[in-house]
Short mmCIF file of C-alpha atoms in Angstrom, two decimals:
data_model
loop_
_atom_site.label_atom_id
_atom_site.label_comp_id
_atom_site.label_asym_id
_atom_site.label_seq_id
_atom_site.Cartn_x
_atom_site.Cartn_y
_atom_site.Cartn_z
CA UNK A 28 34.73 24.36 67.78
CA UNK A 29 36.39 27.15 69.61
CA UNK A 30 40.10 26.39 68.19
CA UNK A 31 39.06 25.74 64.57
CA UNK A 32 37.37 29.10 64.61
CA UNK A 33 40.39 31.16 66.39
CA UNK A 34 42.92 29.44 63.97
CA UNK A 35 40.51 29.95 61.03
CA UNK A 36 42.89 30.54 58.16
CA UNK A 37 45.89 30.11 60.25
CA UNK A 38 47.93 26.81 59.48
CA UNK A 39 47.02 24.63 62.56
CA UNK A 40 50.91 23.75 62.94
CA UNK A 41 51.71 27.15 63.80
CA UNK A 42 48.84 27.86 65.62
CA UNK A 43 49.81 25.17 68.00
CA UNK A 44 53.44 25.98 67.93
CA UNK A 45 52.62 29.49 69.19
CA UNK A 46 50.76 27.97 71.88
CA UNK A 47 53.36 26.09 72.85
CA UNK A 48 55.93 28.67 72.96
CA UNK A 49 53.99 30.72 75.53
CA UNK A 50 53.56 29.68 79.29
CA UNK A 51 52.27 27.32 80.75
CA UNK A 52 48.56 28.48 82.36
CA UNK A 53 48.29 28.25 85.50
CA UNK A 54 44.60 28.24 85.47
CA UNK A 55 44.34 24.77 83.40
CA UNK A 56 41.98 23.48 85.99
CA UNK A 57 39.83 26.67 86.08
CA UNK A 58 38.77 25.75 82.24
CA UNK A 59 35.55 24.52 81.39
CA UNK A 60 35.78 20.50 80.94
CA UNK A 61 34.08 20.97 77.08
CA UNK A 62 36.31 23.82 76.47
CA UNK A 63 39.58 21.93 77.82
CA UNK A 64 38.55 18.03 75.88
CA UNK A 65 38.27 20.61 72.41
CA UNK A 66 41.67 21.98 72.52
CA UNK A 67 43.25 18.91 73.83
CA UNK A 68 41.52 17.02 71.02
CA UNK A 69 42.33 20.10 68.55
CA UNK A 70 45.67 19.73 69.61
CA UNK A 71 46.60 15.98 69.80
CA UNK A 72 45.25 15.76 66.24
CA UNK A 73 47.34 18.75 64.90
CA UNK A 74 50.55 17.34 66.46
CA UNK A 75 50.09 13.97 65.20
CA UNK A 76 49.38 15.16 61.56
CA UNK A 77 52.17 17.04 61.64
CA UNK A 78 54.72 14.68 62.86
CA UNK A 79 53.41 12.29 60.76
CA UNK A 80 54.22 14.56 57.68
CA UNK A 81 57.18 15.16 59.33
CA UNK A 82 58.15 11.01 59.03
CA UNK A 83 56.75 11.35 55.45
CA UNK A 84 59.19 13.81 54.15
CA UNK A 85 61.99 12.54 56.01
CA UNK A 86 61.27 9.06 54.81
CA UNK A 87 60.86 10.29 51.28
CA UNK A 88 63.95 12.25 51.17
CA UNK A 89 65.78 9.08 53.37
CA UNK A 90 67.20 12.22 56.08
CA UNK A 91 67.03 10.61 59.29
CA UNK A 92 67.71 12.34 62.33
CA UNK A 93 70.62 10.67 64.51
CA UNK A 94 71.80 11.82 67.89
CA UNK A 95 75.50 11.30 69.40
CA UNK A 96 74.58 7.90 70.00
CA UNK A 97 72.89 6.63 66.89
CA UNK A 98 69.38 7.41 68.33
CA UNK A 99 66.62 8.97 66.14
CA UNK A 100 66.01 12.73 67.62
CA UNK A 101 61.86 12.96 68.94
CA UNK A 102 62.94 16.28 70.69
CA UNK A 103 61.95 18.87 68.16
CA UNK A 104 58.26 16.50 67.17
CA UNK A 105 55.01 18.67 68.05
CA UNK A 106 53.41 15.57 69.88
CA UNK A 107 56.76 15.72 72.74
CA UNK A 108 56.52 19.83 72.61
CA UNK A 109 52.66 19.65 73.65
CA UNK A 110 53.23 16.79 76.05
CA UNK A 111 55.70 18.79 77.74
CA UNK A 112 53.40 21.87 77.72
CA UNK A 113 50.84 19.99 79.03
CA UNK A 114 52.56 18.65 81.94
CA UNK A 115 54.19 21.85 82.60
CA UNK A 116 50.84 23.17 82.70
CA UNK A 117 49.29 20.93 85.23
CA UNK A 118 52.33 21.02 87.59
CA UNK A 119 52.34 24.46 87.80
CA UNK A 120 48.63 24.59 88.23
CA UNK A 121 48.57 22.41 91.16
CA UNK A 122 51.49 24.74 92.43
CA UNK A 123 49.55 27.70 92.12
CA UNK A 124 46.06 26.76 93.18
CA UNK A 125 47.59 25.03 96.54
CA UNK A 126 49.76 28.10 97.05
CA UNK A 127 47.55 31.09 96.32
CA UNK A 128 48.05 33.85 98.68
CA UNK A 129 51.53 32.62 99.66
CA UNK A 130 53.45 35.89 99.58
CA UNK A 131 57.18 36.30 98.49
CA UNK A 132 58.15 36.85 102.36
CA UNK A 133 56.27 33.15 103.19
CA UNK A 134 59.49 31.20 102.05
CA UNK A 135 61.30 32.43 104.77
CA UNK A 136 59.00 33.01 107.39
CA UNK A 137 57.89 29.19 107.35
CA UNK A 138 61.88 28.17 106.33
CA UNK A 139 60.78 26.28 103.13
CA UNK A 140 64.23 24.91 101.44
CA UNK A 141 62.61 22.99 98.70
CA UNK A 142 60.19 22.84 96.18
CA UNK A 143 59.30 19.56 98.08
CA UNK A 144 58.85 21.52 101.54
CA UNK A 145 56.60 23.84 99.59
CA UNK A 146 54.16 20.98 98.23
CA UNK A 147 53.93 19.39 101.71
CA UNK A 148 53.24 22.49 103.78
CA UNK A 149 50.46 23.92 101.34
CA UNK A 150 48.69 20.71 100.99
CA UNK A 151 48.72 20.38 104.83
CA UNK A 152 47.71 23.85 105.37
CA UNK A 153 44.85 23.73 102.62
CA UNK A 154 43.99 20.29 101.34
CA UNK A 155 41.07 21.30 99.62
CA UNK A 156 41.12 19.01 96.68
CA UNK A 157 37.32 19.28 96.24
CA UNK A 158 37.54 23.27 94.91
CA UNK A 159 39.55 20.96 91.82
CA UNK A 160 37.09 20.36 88.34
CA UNK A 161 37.40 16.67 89.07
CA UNK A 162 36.85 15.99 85.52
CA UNK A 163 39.21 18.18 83.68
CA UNK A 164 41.80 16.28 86.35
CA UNK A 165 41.03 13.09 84.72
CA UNK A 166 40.99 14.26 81.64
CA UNK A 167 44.49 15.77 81.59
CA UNK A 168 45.51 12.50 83.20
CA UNK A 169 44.54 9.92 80.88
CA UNK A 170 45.96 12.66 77.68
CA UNK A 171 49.42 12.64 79.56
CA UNK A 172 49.67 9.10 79.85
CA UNK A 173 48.24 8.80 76.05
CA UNK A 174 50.76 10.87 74.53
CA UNK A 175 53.07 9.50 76.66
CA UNK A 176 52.29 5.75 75.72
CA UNK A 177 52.95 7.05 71.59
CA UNK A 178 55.92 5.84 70.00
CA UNK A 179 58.51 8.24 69.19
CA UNK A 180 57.99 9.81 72.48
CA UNK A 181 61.30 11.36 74.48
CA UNK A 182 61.65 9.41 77.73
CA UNK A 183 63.30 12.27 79.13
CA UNK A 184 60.07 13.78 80.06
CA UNK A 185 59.10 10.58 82.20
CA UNK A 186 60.08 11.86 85.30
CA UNK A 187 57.89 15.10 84.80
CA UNK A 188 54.72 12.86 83.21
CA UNK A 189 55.33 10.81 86.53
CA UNK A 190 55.14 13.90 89.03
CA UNK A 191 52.06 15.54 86.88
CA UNK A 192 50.27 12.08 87.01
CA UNK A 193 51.15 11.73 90.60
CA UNK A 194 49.54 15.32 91.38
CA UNK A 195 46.32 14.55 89.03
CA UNK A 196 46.18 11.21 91.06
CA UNK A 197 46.91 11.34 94.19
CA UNK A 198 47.30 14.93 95.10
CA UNK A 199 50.59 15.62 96.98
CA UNK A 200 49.72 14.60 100.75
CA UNK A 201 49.00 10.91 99.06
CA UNK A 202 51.85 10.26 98.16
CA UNK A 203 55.11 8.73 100.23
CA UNK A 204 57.67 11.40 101.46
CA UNK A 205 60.34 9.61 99.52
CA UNK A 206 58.73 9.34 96.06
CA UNK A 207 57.34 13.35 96.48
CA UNK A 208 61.03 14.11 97.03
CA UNK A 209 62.37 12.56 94.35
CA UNK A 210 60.11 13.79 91.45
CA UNK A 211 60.25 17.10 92.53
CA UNK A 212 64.09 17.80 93.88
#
């Protein structure tokens, strides 16, 4: 596989970690769908080993984690970093295929006030779902609403799981002018 052989004497933790700490691509849906379904399956298994060594040593040396309000912390696990990444990754994606060759001037010119105005103007002006690899849409789908289904999981990435989901999903002319404004204002 193409990520066991890059990390190849690496520790997989920190190869993912670096991963993570870089930007989001915006040319996710540009991957091949083999190439994309190995690193997402490279990288689901790496988090979960580690956060489940994580639980291990905390549980062993009885440390648990507590917020403000008595909550155990799931911010800092490698499963909620790469969720986060991911869905990152395919909101920005969708922003920048729909929006290629909009130049820094076009905000203005067309009096866009809003990230929402944005979405709803480029998918009217393109919609050209089809040039999207239908597959590697459904296959960052159903991994976003996996990882987001695990236990542990930080709900305060729901409303951004929601909006990526919605884009995979429905694309953003699909969906009502109310729900499009609230996930992305």
């Amino acid at each position: 596989s193409v990520c066991n052989q890059a990390t190849k004497g690496v520790n997989p933790d920190f190869a993912l970690e670096a991963i993570l700490m870089s930007a989001p691509p915006t040319s996710i849906f540009l991957m091949d769908q083999e190439r994309l379904q190995n690193f997402i399956t490279w990288a689901i298994t790496t988090a979960l080993a580690s956060d489940s060594s994580q639980r291990l040593r905390s549980n062993e040396s009885r440390i648990i984690v507590k917020k403000e309000l008595g909550e155990e912390s799931h911010d800092d696990s490698l499963v909620s970093k790469f969720l986060r990444w991911l869905t990152a990754s395919v909101i920005i994606g969708k922003l920048h295929q729909k929006s290629s060759g909009i130049s820094s001037g076009f905000a203005e010119t067309h009096k866009l006030e809003s990230l929402h105005s944005l979405l709803v103007h480029v998918e009217n002006t393109s919609g050209q779902r089809h040039a999207i690899n239908i597959g590697c849409e459904e296959l960052l789908a159903s991994t976003i609403f996996y990882l987001q289904l695990l236990p542990g999981i930080n709900q305060e990435l729901l409303p951004s799981v929601v909006s990526a989901l919605c884009l995979l999903t429905f694309g953003a002319s699909n969906l009502p002018g109310t729900l499009l404004y609230s996930l992305y204002i």
